[in-house]
Coordinates of C-alpha atoms (C1' of nucleotides) in Angstrom, one line a residue:
Chain A
M1 CA 13.6 64.2 -113.3
S2 CA 11.1 64.7 -116.2
N3 CA 7.7 66.1 -115.1
D4 CA 8.7 66.0 -111.5
K5 CA 6.0 63.8 -110.1
I6 CA 3.7 62.8 -112.9
S7 CA 5.9 60.0 -114.0
D8 CA 6.8 58.9 -110.5
K9 CA 5.5 55.4 -110.3
R10 CA 5.2 55.5 -106.5
H11 CA 3.3 58.7 -106.5
L12 CA 1.1 57.5 -109.3
R13 CA 0.2 54.4 -107.3
S14 CA -0.5 56.5 -104.2
V15 CA -2.9 58.8 -106.2
A16 CA -4.6 55.7 -107.5
T17 CA -5.2 54.1 -104.1
R18 CA -6.4 57.4 -102.8
Q19 CA -8.8 57.6 -105.7
K20 CA -10.0 54.1 -105.2
L21 CA -10.7 54.8 -101.6
L22 CA -12.6 58.0 -102.4
E23 CA -14.9 56.2 -104.8
A24 CA -15.5 53.4 -102.4
A25 CA -16.2 55.9 -99.7
K26 CA -18.8 57.7 -101.8
E27 CA -20.6 54.4 -102.5
V28 CA -20.6 53.4 -98.8
F29 CA -21.8 56.8 -97.7
L30 CA -24.7 56.7 -100.2
E31 CA -25.6 53.1 -99.2
E32 CA -25.3 53.4 -95.5
G33 CA -25.6 57.1 -94.6
F34 CA -22.9 59.0 -92.7
Q35 CA -23.4 57.5 -89.3
K36 CA -23.7 53.8 -90.3
A37 CA -20.9 54.1 -92.8
T38 CA -17.6 52.7 -91.5
I39 CA -14.1 53.0 -92.6
S40 CA -13.8 49.3 -92.6
Q41 CA -16.5 49.0 -95.3
M42 CA -14.8 51.5 -97.5
I43 CA -11.5 49.8 -97.1
K44 CA -12.9 46.4 -98.1
K45 CA -14.7 47.9 -101.1
A46 CA -11.6 49.7 -102.2
N47 CA -9.5 46.5 -101.8
I48 CA -6.7 48.1 -99.8
G49 CA -5.0 47.4 -96.5
Y50 CA -6.7 48.7 -93.4
G51 CA -3.9 51.0 -92.3
T52 CA -3.6 52.5 -95.8
A53 CA -6.8 54.5 -95.4
Y54 CA -5.3 56.4 -92.5
V55 CA -2.2 57.3 -94.6
H56 CA -4.4 59.2 -97.0
F57 CA -7.2 60.5 -94.8
E58 CA -7.7 61.2 -91.1
G59 CA -11.1 59.5 -91.0
K60 CA -14.7 59.5 -92.3
E61 CA -15.1 63.2 -91.9
D62 CA -11.9 64.0 -93.9
L63 CA -13.1 61.6 -96.6
L64 CA -16.4 63.4 -96.9
C65 CA -14.8 66.8 -96.9
V66 CA -12.9 65.9 -100.0
L67 CA -16.0 64.4 -101.6
M68 CA -18.0 67.6 -101.0
E69 CA -15.4 70.0 -102.2
N70 CA -17.0 70.7 -105.6
V71 CA -20.5 71.1 -104.1
M72 CA -19.2 73.6 -101.6
A73 CA -17.4 75.5 -104.3
Q74 CA -20.8 75.8 -106.1
F75 CA -22.3 77.3 -103.0
Y76 CA -19.6 79.9 -102.9
E77 CA -20.3 80.7 -106.5
I78 CA -24.0 81.3 -105.8
A79 CA -23.1 83.6 -102.9
E80 CA -21.1 85.8 -105.3
I81 CA -24.1 86.7 -107.5
S82 CA -23.8 90.5 -108.0
F83 CA -26.5 92.7 -106.6
F84 CA -27.0 96.3 -107.7
P85 CA -30.8 96.8 -108.1
K86 CA -32.3 100.1 -109.2
S87 CA -35.8 99.4 -108.0
K88 CA -37.8 97.2 -105.6
D89 CA -38.9 95.0 -108.5
E90 CA -35.4 94.5 -109.8
A91 CA -34.3 93.7 -106.3
E92 CA -37.0 91.1 -105.9
Q93 CA -36.1 89.6 -109.3
I94 CA -32.4 89.2 -108.4
I95 CA -33.2 87.8 -105.0
N96 CA -35.6 85.4 -106.5
K97 CA -33.1 84.1 -109.0
Q98 CA -30.5 83.7 -106.2
T99 CA -32.8 81.9 -103.9
Y100 CA -33.9 79.6 -106.8
S101 CA -30.3 78.7 -107.7
F102 CA -29.6 78.1 -104.0
L103 CA -32.6 75.7 -103.6
K104 CA -32.0 74.0 -106.9
M105 CA -28.6 72.9 -105.5
A106 CA -30.5 70.7 -103.1
E107 CA -32.2 68.9 -105.9
A108 CA -29.1 68.7 -108.2
E109 CA -26.9 67.3 -105.5
R110 CA -29.5 65.7 -103.3
N111 CA -27.8 62.4 -102.6
M112 CA -24.5 63.8 -101.4
M113 CA -26.3 66.7 -99.6
Q114 CA -28.2 64.2 -97.6
I115 CA -25.0 62.7 -96.4
F116 CA -23.6 66.2 -95.8
E117 CA -26.6 67.1 -93.6
Q118 CA -26.2 64.0 -91.5
A119 CA -22.5 64.7 -91.1
I120 CA -23.1 68.3 -90.0
G121 CA -24.9 67.0 -87.0
V122 CA -22.1 64.7 -86.1
S123 CA -18.8 66.1 -87.2
S124 CA -17.5 69.4 -86.0
V125 CA -15.1 69.6 -89.0
I126 CA -18.0 69.3 -91.5
S127 CA -20.2 71.5 -89.4
D128 CA -17.5 74.2 -89.5
K129 CA -17.3 73.9 -93.3
W130 CA -21.0 74.6 -93.6
K131 CA -20.9 77.4 -91.1
A132 CA -18.3 79.1 -93.2
I133 CA -20.6 78.9 -96.2
R134 CA -23.5 80.2 -94.2
E135 CA -21.4 83.2 -92.9
K136 CA -20.3 83.9 -96.4
F137 CA -23.9 84.1 -97.6
I138 CA -25.0 86.2 -94.6
Q139 CA -22.1 88.6 -95.1
R140 CA -23.1 89.1 -98.8
I141 CA -26.8 89.5 -97.9
S142 CA -25.9 92.1 -95.3
M143 CA -24.0 94.1 -97.8
D144 CA -26.8 93.8 -100.3
I145 CA -29.3 95.1 -97.7
A146 CA -27.0 97.9 -96.7
Y147 CA -26.6 98.9 -100.3
S148 CA -30.4 99.0 -100.8
Q149 CA -30.8 101.0 -97.6
Q150 CA -28.2 103.5 -98.7
N151 CA -30.0 103.9 -102.0
G152 CA -33.3 104.5 -100.4
L153 CA -34.8 101.3 -101.7
A154 CA -35.1 99.5 -98.4
R155 CA -36.4 100.3 -94.9
A156 CA -33.4 101.8 -93.1
T157 CA -34.8 101.2 -89.6
L158 CA -34.1 97.5 -89.8
N159 CA -30.7 96.2 -88.7
D160 CA -29.1 94.7 -91.8
E161 CA -27.4 91.8 -90.2
I162 CA -30.4 90.6 -88.2
V163 CA -32.5 90.7 -91.4
A164 CA -29.8 89.0 -93.4
R165 CA -29.4 86.2 -90.9
G166 CA -33.2 85.7 -90.7
W167 CA -33.5 85.7 -94.5
F168 CA -30.7 83.2 -95.0
F169 CA -32.1 80.9 -92.2
T170 CA -35.4 80.6 -94.2
N171 CA -33.4 79.7 -97.3
E172 CA -31.2 77.2 -95.5
M173 CA -34.0 75.3 -93.8
Y174 CA -35.9 75.0 -97.0
L175 CA -32.7 73.8 -98.6
W176 CA -32.5 70.9 -96.1
E177 CA -36.2 70.1 -96.5
I178 CA -35.7 69.8 -100.2
V179 CA -32.6 67.7 -99.7
R180 CA -34.6 65.3 -97.6
N181 CA -37.4 65.4 -100.1
E182 CA -39.8 66.5 -97.5
H183 CA -41.0 69.7 -99.3
H184 CA -44.7 69.8 -100.2
H185 CA -44.4 72.5 -102.9
S186 CA -42.4 73.0 -106.0
V187 CA -39.0 74.7 -105.6
E188 CA -40.2 77.5 -107.9
E189 CA -43.2 78.2 -105.7
I190 CA -41.2 78.1 -102.5
A191 CA -38.6 80.5 -104.0
T192 CA -41.1 83.0 -105.3
T193 CA -43.3 82.9 -102.1
I194 CA -40.5 83.5 -99.6
T195 CA -38.8 86.0 -101.8
S196 CA -42.0 87.9 -102.2
L197 CA -42.6 88.0 -98.4
Y198 CA -39.0 89.1 -97.8
A199 CA -38.9 91.8 -100.5
T200 CA -42.3 93.2 -99.5
G201 CA -41.1 93.3 -95.9
L202 CA -37.8 94.9 -96.5
Y203 CA -38.2 97.1 -99.6
L204 CA -40.2 100.3 -99.9
Chain B
M1 CA -52.1 46.4 -50.3
S2 CA -52.3 50.0 -49.1
N3 CA -51.4 52.6 -51.7
D4 CA -50.8 49.9 -54.3
K5 CA -47.2 50.8 -55.3
I6 CA -46.2 53.8 -53.1
S7 CA -45.3 51.6 -50.2
D8 CA -43.8 48.9 -52.2
K9 CA -40.2 48.8 -51.0
R10 CA -38.9 47.2 -54.2
H11 CA -40.7 49.7 -56.4
L12 CA -39.4 52.5 -54.2
R13 CA -35.9 51.4 -54.6
S14 CA -36.3 51.1 -58.4
V15 CA -37.6 54.6 -58.6
A16 CA -34.7 55.9 -56.5
T17 CA -32.0 54.3 -58.7
R18 CA -33.8 55.6 -61.8
Q19 CA -33.7 59.0 -60.3
K20 CA -30.0 58.7 -59.3
L21 CA -29.2 57.8 -62.8
L22 CA -31.2 60.7 -64.3
E23 CA -29.4 63.2 -62.1
A24 CA -26.0 61.7 -62.9
A25 CA -26.8 61.7 -66.6
K26 CA -27.7 65.3 -66.5
E27 CA -24.4 66.2 -64.9
V28 CA -22.4 64.1 -67.4
F29 CA -24.3 65.5 -70.3
L30 CA -23.6 69.1 -69.2
E31 CA -19.9 68.3 -68.5
E32 CA -19.1 66.4 -71.6
G33 CA -21.7 67.3 -74.2
F34 CA -24.0 64.7 -75.8
Q35 CA -21.5 63.0 -78.0
K36 CA -18.6 62.6 -75.5
A37 CA -20.9 61.6 -72.7
T38 CA -20.9 57.9 -72.1
I39 CA -23.3 55.6 -70.2
S40 CA -20.4 54.3 -68.2
Q41 CA -19.6 57.7 -66.8
M42 CA -23.2 58.2 -65.8
I43 CA -23.3 54.7 -64.2
K44 CA -20.2 55.5 -62.2
K45 CA -21.5 58.8 -61.0
A46 CA -24.8 57.3 -60.0
N47 CA -23.1 54.4 -58.1
I48 CA -25.1 51.7 -59.7
G49 CA -24.2 48.5 -61.5
Y50 CA -23.5 48.6 -65.2
G51 CA -26.4 46.5 -66.3
T52 CA -28.9 48.4 -64.2
A53 CA -28.8 51.4 -66.5
Y54 CA -30.2 49.3 -69.3
V55 CA -33.0 48.1 -67.1
H56 CA -34.4 51.6 -66.8
F57 CA -33.4 53.2 -70.1
E58 CA -32.6 52.1 -73.6
G59 CA -29.5 54.3 -73.8
K60 CA -28.2 57.8 -73.9
E61 CA -31.0 59.1 -76.1
D62 CA -33.7 57.7 -74.0
L63 CA -32.1 59.3 -70.9
L64 CA -32.0 62.7 -72.6
C65 CA -35.6 62.4 -73.8
V66 CA -36.8 62.1 -70.2
L67 CA -34.5 64.9 -69.1
M68 CA -36.0 67.2 -71.8
E69 CA -39.6 66.4 -71.2
N70 CA -40.4 69.6 -69.3
V71 CA -38.6 71.8 -71.7
M72 CA -40.5 70.2 -74.6
A73 CA -43.8 70.8 -72.8
Q74 CA -42.9 74.5 -72.5
F75 CA -42.5 74.7 -76.3
Y76 CA -45.9 73.1 -76.8
E77 CA -47.3 75.7 -74.5
I78 CA -45.8 78.6 -76.4
A79 CA -47.2 77.2 -79.6
E80 CA -50.7 77.4 -78.2
I81 CA -50.8 81.2 -77.7
S82 CA -54.1 82.3 -79.1
F83 CA -54.1 84.5 -82.2
F84 CA -57.2 86.6 -83.2
P85 CA -55.9 90.0 -84.2
K86 CA -58.2 92.7 -85.4
S87 CA -55.6 94.8 -87.1
K88 CA -52.1 94.6 -88.6
D89 CA -50.6 96.3 -85.6
E90 CA -52.3 94.0 -83.1
A91 CA -51.1 91.0 -85.2
E92 CA -47.5 92.3 -85.1
Q93 CA -47.8 92.7 -81.4
I94 CA -49.0 89.2 -80.7
I95 CA -46.4 87.7 -83.1
N96 CA -43.7 89.7 -81.5
K97 CA -44.7 88.4 -78.1
Q98 CA -44.7 84.8 -79.2
T99 CA -41.4 85.1 -81.0
Y100 CA -39.9 86.7 -77.9
S101 CA -41.2 83.9 -75.6
F102 CA -39.8 81.4 -78.0
L103 CA -36.4 82.9 -78.2
K104 CA -36.3 83.5 -74.4
M105 CA -36.6 79.7 -74.0
A106 CA -33.1 79.5 -75.5
E107 CA -31.7 81.7 -72.8
A108 CA -33.7 80.2 -69.9
E109 CA -32.8 76.6 -70.8
R110 CA -29.6 77.3 -72.6
N111 CA -27.5 74.5 -71.0
M112 CA -29.8 71.6 -71.7
M113 CA -30.8 73.1 -75.0
Q114 CA -27.2 72.9 -76.1
I115 CA -27.2 69.2 -75.3
F116 CA -30.5 68.9 -77.1
E117 CA -29.2 70.5 -80.2
Q118 CA -26.1 68.2 -80.3
A119 CA -28.4 65.2 -79.8
I120 CA -30.7 66.3 -82.7
G121 CA -27.8 65.9 -85.1
V122 CA -27.0 62.4 -83.8
S123 CA -30.1 60.7 -82.6
S124 CA -33.1 60.0 -84.8
V125 CA -35.3 59.6 -81.7
I126 CA -34.4 63.1 -80.4
S127 CA -34.6 64.5 -83.9
D128 CA -38.1 63.2 -84.2
K129 CA -39.1 64.8 -81.0
W130 CA -38.0 68.2 -82.2
K131 CA -39.5 67.7 -85.6
A132 CA -42.9 67.1 -83.9
I133 CA -42.5 70.4 -82.0
R134 CA -41.6 72.2 -85.3
E135 CA -44.6 70.8 -87.1
K136 CA -46.8 71.8 -84.2
F137 CA -45.6 75.4 -84.5
I138 CA -45.9 75.4 -88.3
Q139 CA -49.4 74.0 -88.2
R140 CA -50.4 76.8 -85.7
I141 CA -48.8 79.5 -87.7
S142 CA -50.4 78.3 -90.9
M143 CA -53.8 78.5 -89.2
D144 CA -53.0 82.0 -87.9
I145 CA -52.0 83.1 -91.4
A146 CA -55.2 81.6 -93.0
Y147 CA -57.2 83.4 -90.3
S148 CA -55.6 86.7 -91.1
Q149 CA -56.1 86.2 -94.8
Q150 CA -59.8 85.4 -94.4
N151 CA -60.2 88.6 -92.4
G152 CA -58.5 90.6 -95.1
L153 CA -55.6 91.5 -92.9
A154 CA -53.0 89.6 -94.8
R155 CA -52.0 89.2 -98.4
A156 CA -54.1 86.3 -99.7
T157 CA -51.8 85.6 -102.7
L158 CA -49.2 84.0 -100.5
N159 CA -49.4 80.3 -99.7
D160 CA -50.0 80.1 -96.0
E161 CA -48.0 76.9 -95.4
I162 CA -44.9 78.1 -97.3
V163 CA -45.0 81.3 -95.4
A164 CA -45.5 79.6 -92.1
R165 CA -42.5 77.3 -92.6
G166 CA -40.3 80.1 -93.7
W167 CA -41.2 82.2 -90.7
F168 CA -40.7 79.4 -88.3
F169 CA -37.4 78.5 -89.8
T170 CA -36.1 82.0 -89.1
N171 CA -37.3 81.7 -85.5
E172 CA -35.8 78.3 -85.1
M173 CA -32.4 79.1 -86.4
Y174 CA -32.2 82.2 -84.2
L175 CA -33.2 80.0 -81.3
W176 CA -30.2 77.7 -81.9
E177 CA -27.9 80.7 -82.3
I178 CA -29.0 82.0 -79.0
V179 CA -28.6 78.6 -77.4
R180 CA -25.0 78.5 -78.6
N181 CA -24.5 82.0 -77.4
E182 CA -23.5 83.1 -80.9
H183 CA -26.0 85.9 -81.3
H184 CA -24.6 89.4 -81.7
H185 CA -27.8 91.3 -80.8
S186 CA -30.2 91.3 -77.9
V187 CA -33.1 88.8 -78.0
E188 CA -35.5 91.8 -77.9
E189 CA -33.9 93.4 -80.9
I190 CA -33.8 90.1 -82.8
A191 CA -37.5 89.5 -82.0
T192 CA -38.7 92.9 -83.0
T193 CA -36.6 93.1 -86.2
I194 CA -37.6 89.7 -87.6
T195 CA -41.2 90.2 -86.5
S196 CA -41.4 93.6 -88.2
L197 CA -40.0 92.2 -91.4
Y198 CA -42.4 89.4 -91.4
A199 CA -45.5 91.4 -90.4
T200 CA -44.7 94.1 -93.0
G201 CA -44.2 91.4 -95.7
L202 CA -47.4 89.5 -94.9
Y203 CA -49.9 92.0 -93.6
L204 CA -51.6 94.8 -95.5
Chain C
dC1 C1' 23.6 46.6 -111.4
dA2 C1' 23.8 45.9 -106.6
dA3 C1' 23.0 48.5 -102.7
dT4 C1' 21.1 52.0 -100.1
dG5 C1' 17.4 55.0 -99.1
dA6 C1' 12.8 56.9 -99.4
dA7 C1' 7.9 56.5 -100.1
dT8 C1' 4.0 53.7 -99.6
dA9 C1' 1.1 49.9 -98.0
dT10 C1' -0.2 46.5 -94.5
dG11 C1' -2.7 44.1 -90.7
dA12 C1' -2.1 42.8 -86.0
dC13 C1' -2.9 45.1 -81.8
dA14 C1' -4.7 47.8 -78.0
dC15 C1' -8.3 50.7 -76.7
dG16 C1' -12.9 52.3 -75.5
dA17 C1' -17.9 52.1 -75.7
dT18 C1' -22.0 49.3 -76.2
dG19 C1' -25.7 46.0 -75.0
dT20 C1' -26.8 41.4 -73.2
dC21 C1' -27.5 37.8 -70.0
dA22 C1' -27.1 34.3 -66.6
dA23 C1' -26.5 34.7 -61.9
dT24 C1' -27.4 37.0 -57.5
dA25 C1' -29.8 39.8 -54.1
dT26 C1' -33.8 41.8 -52.3
dT27 C1' -38.6 42.0 -51.2
dA28 C1' -43.5 40.1 -51.4
dT29 C1' -46.6 36.4 -51.0
dT30 C1' -48.3 32.1 -49.7
Chain D
dA1 C1' -40.1 28.8 -44.1
dA2 C1' -40.7 28.2 -48.8
dT3 C1' -41.6 30.1 -53.0
dA4 C1' -42.3 33.6 -56.4
dA5 C1' -41.6 38.1 -58.3
dT6 C1' -38.8 42.0 -58.9
dA7 C1' -34.5 44.4 -59.2
dT8 C1' -29.5 44.6 -59.5
dT9 C1' -25.1 43.2 -61.1
dG10 C1' -20.7 42.8 -63.7
dA11 C1' -18.4 39.7 -66.8
dC12 C1' -18.6 38.9 -71.6
dA13 C1' -18.9 39.2 -76.6
dT14 C1' -19.0 42.5 -80.2
dC15 C1' -17.8 46.3 -82.9
dG16 C1' -15.4 50.3 -84.8
dT17 C1' -11.2 53.1 -84.3
dG18 C1' -6.5 54.6 -84.8
dT19 C1' -1.6 53.4 -84.3
dC20 C1' 2.7 51.4 -85.3
dA21 C1' 6.4 48.2 -86.3
dT22 C1' 7.1 45.8 -90.4
dA23 C1' 7.1 44.7 -95.2
dT24 C1' 6.9 46.0 -99.9
dT25 C1' 7.7 48.8 -103.9
dC26 C1' 10.2 52.0 -106.4
dA27 C1' 14.1 55.6 -107.2
dT28 C1' 18.8 56.9 -106.7
dT29 C1' 23.5 56.5 -106.2
dG30 C1' 28.3 54.9 -106.6

DNA sequence: CAATGAATATGACACGATGTCAATATTATT
DNA sequence: AATAATATTGACATCGTGTCATATTCATTG
């Protein structure tokens, strides 16, 4: 009766095993990568019964979704950065900051982002999660471009959505390069270079 | 003795079964997608013994590699388009043409490219094939940028490789959008818009 | 506090896909 | 005709998955 569920011993045990499994899953994912990782490995490492895993999660994908929740939330935060520039230079400055934050996520969360990238190629559930993030960014960027065009800062002849998608694509692909540690330049240099190219191309 | 292998009945039979399997594989891939497609299905459709498949190919991935050979060759051809502009306008024109050819491939080979994209996310062999194509393009674009910079046509302050990668990434992501039929604009409009943005940003 | 019921955990099982291999069949050569 | 080389075959072992009937643990009720 008191505290509803908190003091329910069964519920407490349930939460604990769920947590054990999540931690084991993270370890296995990081050791094996998404594809080679198996539920069986995670179950062994978590010291629970085989069937128990399926009580708490639907499978590998579901497990990873939960493990990536906080990272995905951070992306949504970055997408929300406000954008009301009064000049071309201010616009470039804001964009540069956003791009930098975006790419820095790749470094900060590299390990799990590597798993995430592998999973995107395999699991439609995970892929959809990332697509939602992508569309969120593109929608925001489109609005930013439209705002700049209405204020006479940006070339109005260009279709905002096409530009927004193209711009995000550059950012996204660099993100994955950095995640894979395959980038040959500093994140700062990449951010400033692509931002400069973009701002010069779009703004007047 | 005559014609070495052409008139070898055994060899002829071998080539025929290999071909039967390739054709069956293509059908199954297109019906089921890369992930759901199974070797067993292909074998059944080709009317050959189970083990026979593994004599000719190492597995699904290997099969798809062969099926994509001609498409991949076409990408390499597009990458080779010569680039010696004498003005900003001429540069934009050449770039637009190349981008258009590139994106048109997505439409022309949509069905198999869809399978290819799925496979890239799953198979490291296929993924490497695409990475090689990507690096080929980026290398060529880098050279083109350096050429323009040396001739005073393009902003020399920008790092050519960073710009080249960013530019190709935009192209590539649009390619996959078109492959998936998820683009909301005509290929022409996409090509001219992103080219205009790029050329304005890079050229003087 | 015993008994009943609900929530949780368990592992044996059936299924489907893969790749291998010893045996077989077909064709070439001697 | 015998032998060798090449190509084909399907049964088998293996592995990962997801389900489900059963068992266990805990809460509630009379």
